[in-house]
């Protein structure tokens, strides 16, 4: 979910309406599925929630949506495109790395500092969220007057090309940019292992950029002196980059820019459905929305004329037929995959808070899972024994589950991208977590008698998820009077409570004191119990005698 | 308080202590402890209580006491200089020069000179000059101190043991002058019986049972107690069961298939990236359900499958779907349930432990719970969903008013956010919900609409437990856990 910073005054100017209170602003922004995070003076911080609506990631985009919803300009937003004469040739040498390219010229742009900030914010949000961090769409904006058309999108080997990247002074090879330039380092993975680097170059052999990484210093720097812009988007899917391009162009046109088309020629290859296209395309799609489905989803009986108006206010054009509304939508609305996507917009235009609620009446019986109830019984037994229940985390450290409890090595279900060492594996035993709890509570009054009922996880290829998840109970007692007899009494009590047979076998266990440790079996559930060894006590800094019991449930 | 009542309030220790008190002879705590064989701290406490009850009175007196100085302590352990001096001469065959004695005795010069003076004064040695050297010779009288008792040393030993000389005597004076002992003033508590105390003594036998001071302090009892957050979750569970919801399985580790693919999240969706979810180093993959389900989900992603949807228009990979990961959201379990099979009509829920890489602070945990569920049945629509959400707000948060806002989830359309007005806190975000996308249930062969909901259970728990720091849900503070009041769901 992108978060935006926009000017309230700017938004009001673009919409043509003033928002008198914060509540009114908040309510109205909901039409654009946008949450108001804060309003301080003129600064609005807000977050559009739909990751498939890049058209809402700017002041212009939100204003466009609100104008439609408020009835100021309903229907599909119309944008004029003047025929231009710039040609771009996409060459076969980029087909494998970055096959698609679209673009347009925007003339008569009034570049101001504020406008530039907004433009860069939009470019950033579109490429990050909608463009999946530039993997699916990367946007370049240039000072058109510094470029010499026609342009070429071409692959170069590392030793064939060099240029000065943005904010640098010396020419660099593509591989050097990926190693040294901050943007190069950030996005190097997108060009990893390729032979030819994708380069946009003009007829004067001047490099414009190396998408999706960086523009050149020569043409890729837009300032307040810039009058005419060239905008391009590269990616792997034509529809995706067309959406990104249209989003950029509409924002520029909303501020008075004049869009001029370009002609793009793609190489002959099955990758490309067409060899020549005119860009940009402000196409519309159409979706049949059955009236039956509208009623089924909304549960509201709506007047048809009213429904048409509400569709228009959602930014669509509509034809009302006998059984369905034929809804035309702009192609950049890539969130529209199904009629339900149109119906949601209808509901938003109605206003969620204007809808009458309906009670849910289903004659079904509820219940907790059998395991859940059984685990509760064990908890009750422990409470009855006077133990304090605690809750620890499933994720823990290897250290705590091995070395600290006297185990040399073990195999765990392990996280590939841990945030910290404290959460690098799923625990296999509960008691190390309880021992740590004791270690953190040495100042609290003794005796300390605690328990936890929780899951442990181990690798098991026979399981559906490759992991075996086991419910366990651990009891840990720290007291001057606790000993093997004491913890054995607790084990017996557990068995008695669940009406199960219990048996003990003397054992050696790395965590437990030799001669004071036993393997226990309650019914068919296995576990261990005994006195904590001196070495392990020392590892956790525990001075009071400690006994532990851990059994599967 | 009558004297009988006072006697009945006496504890055992007070009863034992009072017998050793006298009306006439003040006694120190140490003396009472010695006589009664009670621990000195018990006596001190008993005397305090008896004083409060006016059966005894205390007086603080300064007593002076002789103590060993550091020089005294050193003399006691090494031997007095005059003894060392005489021993040195004895070892040198009864006659020696001062230099010889100096080397032999290890005394320093001032000690040597003082010892020589003392020995001469007591006629233990004679001093003569022979060939320009001072020669010292034992007289034989010295044997009275070397072989028999030396009173000065005896007294020093007695003082070190805490025995005080009754009257001033010359030996004490001698020791003080030599800087081996000093007089120190110490405060002592002297207890005597009051008139009431004296009157109470003969009545003790008749009034043996004790009446407790009902307002007095008693030791704290730590009883078996549920973890407050766990207890809250159990109350929520019970409430959901009452509302007709049935619990679903909620494994900690899940296949990406259930976490994302069944939920129609495209495989290149940013929420599937490395930074937003945990991934496993081992094991890497799990198993997928029977192939018809897998093919149906593949079709949903690629072209919408049986639904009237265009799908996401990309090549769906079974390999990615098979990967396993720590469950990132509770909806994964709704997806699993839908694949496993649901009763229609049916209501399902889970309170699931979920995992997301984050930096832990007062508002974020990397491990948290989500309460989620689905409702499936004939003729369910958006209005029913809103009705259900309002019911949740009332049942779980005691909300007085609710407000809905449009929202976005990849797997629901329409989607809605639930806000509730709480008595004390004002408007709070309580949860999210929506109707499952047709690409999901239509491809799983379910023709009914499915309402899906989630309630921010951790935030609600913080509200109910009155805590501001989310880490207290998994509190590692035993004292806090012992003192946290029982949770209620209103």
Coordinates of N, CA and C in Angstrom, one line a residue, chain A residues 362-503:
Chain A
X362 N -28.2 -18.0 9.8 CA -27.8 -19.4 9.2 C -27.9 -20.3 10.4
X363 N -28.7 -21.4 10.2 CA -28.9 -22.3 11.3 C -27.8 -23.3 11.3
X364 N -26.6 -23.0 11.9 CA -25.5 -23.9 12.0 C -25.0 -23.9 13.4
X365 N -24.3 -25.0 13.8 CA -23.8 -25.1 15.1 C -22.3 -24.9 15.1
X366 N -21.8 -24.2 16.1 CA -20.4 -23.9 16.2 C -19.7 -24.8 17.2
X367 N -18.4 -25.0 17.0 CA -17.6 -25.7 18.0 C -16.2 -25.5 17.8
X368 N -15.5 -25.7 18.9 CA -14.0 -25.6 18.9 C -13.5 -26.9 18.4
X369 N -12.3 -27.0 17.8 CA -11.7 -28.2 17.4 C -11.5 -29.2 18.6
X370 N -11.5 -30.5 18.3 CA -11.3 -31.4 19.4 C -10.0 -31.2 20.1
X371 N -8.9 -31.0 19.3 CA -7.6 -30.7 19.9 C -7.7 -29.5 20.8
X372 N -8.3 -28.5 20.4 CA -8.4 -27.3 21.2 C -9.0 -27.6 22.5
X373 N -10.1 -28.4 22.6 CA -10.7 -28.7 23.8 C -9.8 -29.6 24.7
X374 N -9.1 -30.5 24.1 CA -8.2 -31.4 24.9 C -7.1 -30.6 25.5
X375 N -6.6 -29.6 24.7 CA -5.5 -28.8 25.2 C -5.9 -28.0 26.4
X376 N -7.2 -27.5 26.3 CA -7.8 -26.8 27.4 C -7.8 -27.6 28.7
X377 N -8.2 -28.9 28.6 CA -8.2 -29.8 29.7 C -6.9 -29.8 30.4
X378 N -5.8 -29.9 29.6 CA -4.4 -30.0 30.2 C -4.1 -28.6 30.9
X379 N -4.5 -27.5 30.3 CA -4.3 -26.2 30.9 C -5.0 -26.2 32.3
X380 N -6.3 -26.7 32.3 CA -7.0 -26.7 33.5 C -6.3 -27.5 34.6
X381 N -5.8 -28.6 34.2 CA -5.1 -29.5 35.1 C -3.9 -28.7 35.7
X382 N -3.2 -28.0 34.9 CA -2.0 -27.3 35.4 C -2.4 -26.1 36.3
X383 N -3.5 -25.5 36.0 CA -4.0 -24.4 36.8 C -4.3 -25.0 38.2
X384 N -4.9 -26.2 38.2 CA -5.3 -26.9 39.4 C -4.1 -27.2 40.2
X385 N -2.9 -27.4 39.6 CA -1.7 -27.7 40.3 C -1.0 -26.4 40.8
X386 N -1.6 -25.3 40.6 CA -1.1 -24.0 41.1 C 0.0 -23.4 40.2
X387 N 0.0 -23.8 38.9 CA 1.0 -23.3 38.0 C 0.6 -22.0 37.3
X388 N 1.5 -21.2 37.0 CA 1.2 -19.9 36.2 C 1.4 -20.2 34.7
X389 N 0.4 -20.0 33.9 CA 0.5 -20.2 32.5 C 1.3 -19.0 31.9
X390 N 2.2 -19.4 30.9 CA 2.9 -18.3 30.2 C 2.8 -18.6 28.7
X391 N 3.1 -17.6 27.9 CA 3.0 -17.8 26.4 C 4.3 -17.3 25.8
X392 N 5.0 -18.1 25.1 CA 6.2 -17.7 24.5 C 6.1 -17.8 22.9
X393 N 7.1 -17.4 22.2 CA 7.0 -17.4 20.7 C 7.5 -18.7 20.1
X394 N 6.9 -19.0 19.0 CA 7.3 -20.3 18.2 C 8.7 -20.1 17.6
X395 N 9.0 -18.9 17.2 CA 10.3 -18.6 16.5 C 11.3 -18.3 17.6
X396 N 12.5 -18.9 17.5 CA 13.5 -18.7 18.5 C 14.9 -18.9 17.9
X397 N 15.9 -19.0 18.8 CA 17.3 -19.0 18.2 C 17.8 -20.4 18.3
X398 N 18.7 -20.8 17.4 CA 19.4 -22.1 17.4 C 20.1 -22.3 18.7
X399 N 20.8 -21.2 19.2 CA 21.6 -21.2 20.4 C 20.8 -21.7 21.6
X400 N 19.5 -21.2 21.7 CA 18.7 -21.5 22.9 C 18.2 -23.0 22.8
X401 N 18.0 -23.5 21.6 CA 17.5 -24.8 21.4 C 18.6 -25.9 21.3
X402 N 19.9 -25.4 21.3 CA 21.0 -26.4 21.3 C 22.0 -26.2 22.4
X403 N 22.9 -25.3 22.2 CA 24.1 -25.1 23.1 C 23.6 -24.8 24.5
X404 N 22.7 -23.9 24.7 CA 22.3 -23.5 26.1 C 21.7 -24.7 26.8
X405 N 21.1 -25.6 26.1 CA 20.5 -26.8 26.9 C 21.3 -28.0 26.8
X406 N 22.6 -27.8 26.4 CA 23.5 -28.9 26.4 C 23.5 -29.9 25.2
X407 N 22.8 -29.4 24.2 CA 22.7 -30.2 22.9 C 23.7 -29.6 21.9
X408 N 24.5 -30.5 21.3 CA 25.6 -30.0 20.4 C 25.0 -29.5 19.1
X409 N 24.1 -30.3 18.5 CA 23.6 -30.0 17.2 C 22.3 -30.6 17.0
X410 N 21.4 -29.9 16.2 CA 20.1 -30.4 15.8 C 19.7 -29.8 14.5
X411 N 18.6 -30.4 13.9 CA 18.1 -30.0 12.7 C 16.8 -29.3 12.9
X412 N 16.6 -28.1 12.3 CA 15.3 -27.4 12.6 C 14.6 -26.9 11.3
X413 N 13.4 -26.6 11.5 CA 12.7 -25.9 10.4 C 13.2 -24.5 10.5
X414 N 13.9 -24.0 9.5 CA 14.7 -22.8 9.6 C 14.2 -21.7 8.6
X415 N 14.2 -20.5 9.1 CA 13.8 -19.3 8.3 C 14.9 -18.9 7.4
X416 N 14.6 -18.6 6.1 CA 15.6 -18.2 5.2 C 16.0 -16.7 5.3
X417 N 15.0 -15.9 5.7 CA 15.2 -14.5 5.8 C 14.9 -13.9 7.2
X418 N 15.6 -14.4 8.3 CA 15.2 -14.0 9.6 C 15.6 -12.5 9.8
X419 N 14.8 -11.8 10.6 CA 15.1 -10.4 11.0 C 16.1 -10.3 12.0
X420 N 16.1 -11.3 12.9 CA 17.2 -11.4 14.0 C 17.4 -12.8 14.3
X421 N 18.6 -13.0 15.1 CA 18.9 -14.3 15.5 C 18.0 -14.9 16.5
X422 N 17.2 -14.0 17.1 CA 16.2 -14.5 18.1 C 15.0 -15.2 17.5
X423 N 14.9 -15.1 16.1 CA 13.8 -15.8 15.5 C 14.3 -16.4 14.2
X424 N 15.2 -17.3 14.3 CA 15.7 -17.9 13.1 C 15.2 -19.3 12.8
X425 N 14.6 -20.0 13.8 CA 14.1 -21.3 13.6 C 12.7 -21.5 14.4
X426 N 12.0 -22.5 14.0 CA 10.8 -22.9 14.8 C 11.4 -23.8 16.0
X427 N 10.8 -23.6 17.2 CA 11.3 -24.3 18.3 C 10.9 -25.8 18.2
X428 N 11.8 -26.6 18.7 CA 11.5 -28.1 18.8 C 11.2 -28.5 20.2
X429 N 11.6 -27.7 21.2 CA 11.3 -28.0 22.6 C 10.7 -26.7 23.2
X430 N 9.8 -26.9 24.1 CA 9.2 -25.7 24.8 C 10.1 -25.2 26.0
X431 N 10.7 -26.2 26.7 CA 11.3 -25.9 27.9 C 12.5 -24.9 27.9
X432 N 13.3 -24.8 26.8 CA 14.3 -23.8 26.7 C 13.7 -22.4 26.8
X433 N 12.5 -22.2 26.3 CA 11.9 -20.9 26.3 C 11.4 -20.6 27.7
X434 N 11.0 -21.7 28.5 CA 10.6 -21.5 29.8 C 11.8 -21.2 30.8
X435 N 12.9 -21.8 30.4 CA 14.1 -21.6 31.2 C 14.5 -20.1 31.0
X436 N 14.4 -19.6 29.8 CA 14.7 -18.2 29.5 C 13.8 -17.3 30.3
X437 N 12.5 -17.7 30.4 CA 11.6 -16.9 31.2 C 12.0 -16.8 32.6
X438 N 12.5 -18.0 33.2 CA 13.0 -17.9 34.6 C 14.2 -17.0 34.7
X439 N 15.1 -17.1 33.7 CA 16.3 -16.3 33.7 C 15.9 -14.8 33.7
X440 N 14.8 -14.4 33.1 CA 14.4 -13.0 33.0 C 13.7 -12.6 34.3
X441 N 13.3 -13.5 35.2 CA 12.5 -13.2 36.3 C 13.1 -13.6 37.6
X442 N 14.5 -13.5 37.7 CA 15.2 -13.9 38.9 C 14.8 -12.9 40.1
X443 N 14.4 -11.7 39.7 CA 14.0 -10.8 40.8 C 12.6 -11.1 41.4
X444 N 11.8 -11.9 40.7 CA 10.4 -12.1 41.1 C 10.4 -13.2 42.3
X445 N 9.4 -13.1 43.0 CA 9.3 -14.0 44.2 C 9.3 -15.5 43.9
X446 N 10.0 -16.3 44.6 CA 10.0 -17.7 44.5 C 9.0 -18.4 45.5
X447 N 8.5 -19.5 45.3 CA 8.8 -20.4 44.2 C 8.1 -19.9 42.9
X448 N 8.8 -20.3 41.7 CA 8.2 -19.9 40.4 C 7.8 -21.2 39.7
X449 N 6.5 -21.4 39.5 CA 6.0 -22.6 38.9 C 5.3 -22.2 37.7
X450 N 5.8 -22.5 36.5 CA 5.2 -22.1 35.2 C 4.9 -23.2 34.3
X451 N 4.0 -23.0 33.3 CA 3.8 -24.0 32.3 C 3.4 -23.3 31.0
X452 N 3.6 -24.0 29.9 CA 3.1 -23.6 28.6 C 2.6 -24.8 27.8
X453 N 1.4 -24.6 27.2 CA 0.9 -25.6 26.3 C 1.1 -24.9 24.9
X454 N 1.9 -25.5 24.0 CA 2.1 -24.9 22.7 C 2.6 -25.9 21.7
X455 N 2.8 -25.3 20.5 CA 3.3 -26.2 19.4 C 4.8 -26.2 19.3
X456 N 5.3 -27.3 18.8 CA 6.7 -27.4 18.4 C 6.7 -27.9 17.0
X457 N 7.8 -27.6 16.2 CA 7.8 -28.0 14.8 C 9.1 -28.7 14.5
X458 N 9.0 -29.8 13.7 CA 10.3 -30.4 13.2 C 10.1 -30.8 11.8
X459 N 11.2 -31.1 11.1 CA 11.1 -31.5 9.7 C 10.6 -32.9 9.6
X460 N 9.6 -33.1 8.6 CA 9.1 -34.4 8.4 C 8.5 -34.5 7.0
X461 N 9.4 -35.0 6.1 CA 9.0 -35.0 4.7 C 7.7 -35.8 4.4
X462 N 7.2 -36.6 5.3 CA 6.0 -37.4 5.1 C 4.8 -36.5 5.2
X463 N 4.9 -35.3 5.8 CA 3.8 -34.4 6.1 C 3.6 -33.5 4.8
X464 N 2.3 -33.1 4.7 CA 1.9 -32.2 3.6 C 2.7 -30.9 3.5
X465 N 3.1 -30.3 4.6 CA 3.9 -29.1 4.6 C 5.4 -29.4 4.8
X466 N 5.8 -30.7 4.9 CA 7.2 -31.0 5.1 C 7.5 -30.8 6.6
X467 N 6.6 -30.5 7.4 CA 6.8 -30.2 8.8 C 5.9 -30.9 9.7
X468 N 6.4 -31.5 10.8 CA 5.5 -32.1 11.8 C 5.3 -31.0 12.9
X469 N 4.0 -30.8 13.2 CA 3.7 -29.8 14.3 C 3.1 -30.6 15.4
X470 N 3.7 -30.5 16.6 CA 3.3 -31.3 17.7 C 2.9 -30.4 18.9
X471 N 1.7 -30.7 19.5 CA 1.3 -30.0 20.7 C 2.1 -30.6 21.9
X472 N 2.6 -29.7 22.7 CA 3.3 -30.2 23.9 C 2.9 -29.4 25.1
X473 N 3.2 -30.0 26.3 CA 3.1 -29.3 27.6 C 4.5 -29.3 28.2
X474 N 4.9 -28.1 28.7 CA 6.1 -28.1 29.5 C 5.8 -27.4 30.8
X475 N 6.3 -28.1 31.9 CA 6.2 -27.5 33.2 C 7.6 -27.3 33.7
X476 N 7.9 -26.1 34.3 CA 9.2 -25.8 34.8 C 9.0 -25.2 36.2
X477 N 9.7 -25.8 37.2 CA 9.6 -25.3 38.6 C 10.9 -24.8 39.1
X478 N 11.0 -23.6 39.6 CA 12.2 -23.1 40.3 C 11.8 -22.9 41.7
X479 N 12.5 -23.6 42.6 CA 12.2 -23.5 44.0 C 13.2 -24.2 44.8
X480 N 13.5 -23.8 46.1 CA 14.5 -24.4 46.9 C 14.1 -25.8 47.2
X481 N 12.8 -26.1 47.1 CA 12.4 -27.5 47.6 C 12.1 -28.4 46.4
X482 N 12.2 -27.9 45.2 CA 11.8 -28.8 44.1 C 12.9 -29.9 43.8
X483 N 12.5 -31.0 43.4 CA 13.5 -32.1 43.1 C 12.8 -33.1 42.2
X484 N 13.5 -34.2 41.9 CA 12.9 -35.2 41.0 C 11.5 -35.7 41.5
X485 N 11.4 -35.9 42.8 CA 10.1 -36.4 43.4 C 9.0 -35.4 43.1
X486 N 9.3 -34.1 43.3 CA 8.3 -33.0 43.1 C 7.8 -33.0 41.7
X487 N 8.7 -33.1 40.7 CA 8.3 -33.0 39.3 C 7.6 -34.3 38.9
X488 N 8.0 -35.4 39.5 CA 7.3 -36.7 39.2 C 5.9 -36.6 39.7
X489 N 5.7 -36.0 40.8 CA 4.3 -35.8 41.3 C 3.4 -35.1 40.3
X490 N 4.0 -34.1 39.7 CA 3.3 -33.3 38.7 C 2.9 -34.2 37.5
X491 N 3.9 -35.0 37.1 CA 3.6 -35.9 35.9 C 2.5 -36.8 36.3
X492 N 2.6 -37.4 37.5 CA 1.5 -38.3 37.9 C 0.1 -37.6 37.9
X493 N 0.1 -36.4 38.4 CA -1.1 -35.6 38.4 C -1.7 -35.4 37.0
X494 N -0.8 -35.1 36.0 CA -1.3 -35.0 34.7 C -1.9 -36.3 34.2
X495 N -1.2 -37.4 34.5 CA -1.7 -38.7 34.0 C -3.1 -39.0 34.6
X496 N -3.2 -38.7 35.9 CA -4.4 -38.9 36.7 C -5.6 -38.1 36.1
X497 N -5.3 -36.8 35.8 CA -6.3 -35.9 35.3 C -6.8 -36.4 33.9
X498 N -5.9 -36.9 33.1 CA -6.4 -37.4 31.8 C -6.7 -38.9 31.8
X499 N -6.7 -39.5 33.0 CA -7.1 -40.9 33.1 C -6.2 -41.8 32.2
X500 N -4.9 -41.6 32.3 CA -4.0 -42.4 31.4 C -3.0 -43.1 32.3
X501 N -2.5 -44.2 31.8 CA -1.4 -44.9 32.5 C -0.1 -44.1 32.3
X502 N 0.8 -44.2 33.3 CA 2.0 -43.5 33.2 C 3.2 -44.4 33.6
X503 N 4.3 -44.3 32.9 CA 5.4 -45.1 33.2 C 6.7 -44.3 33.1

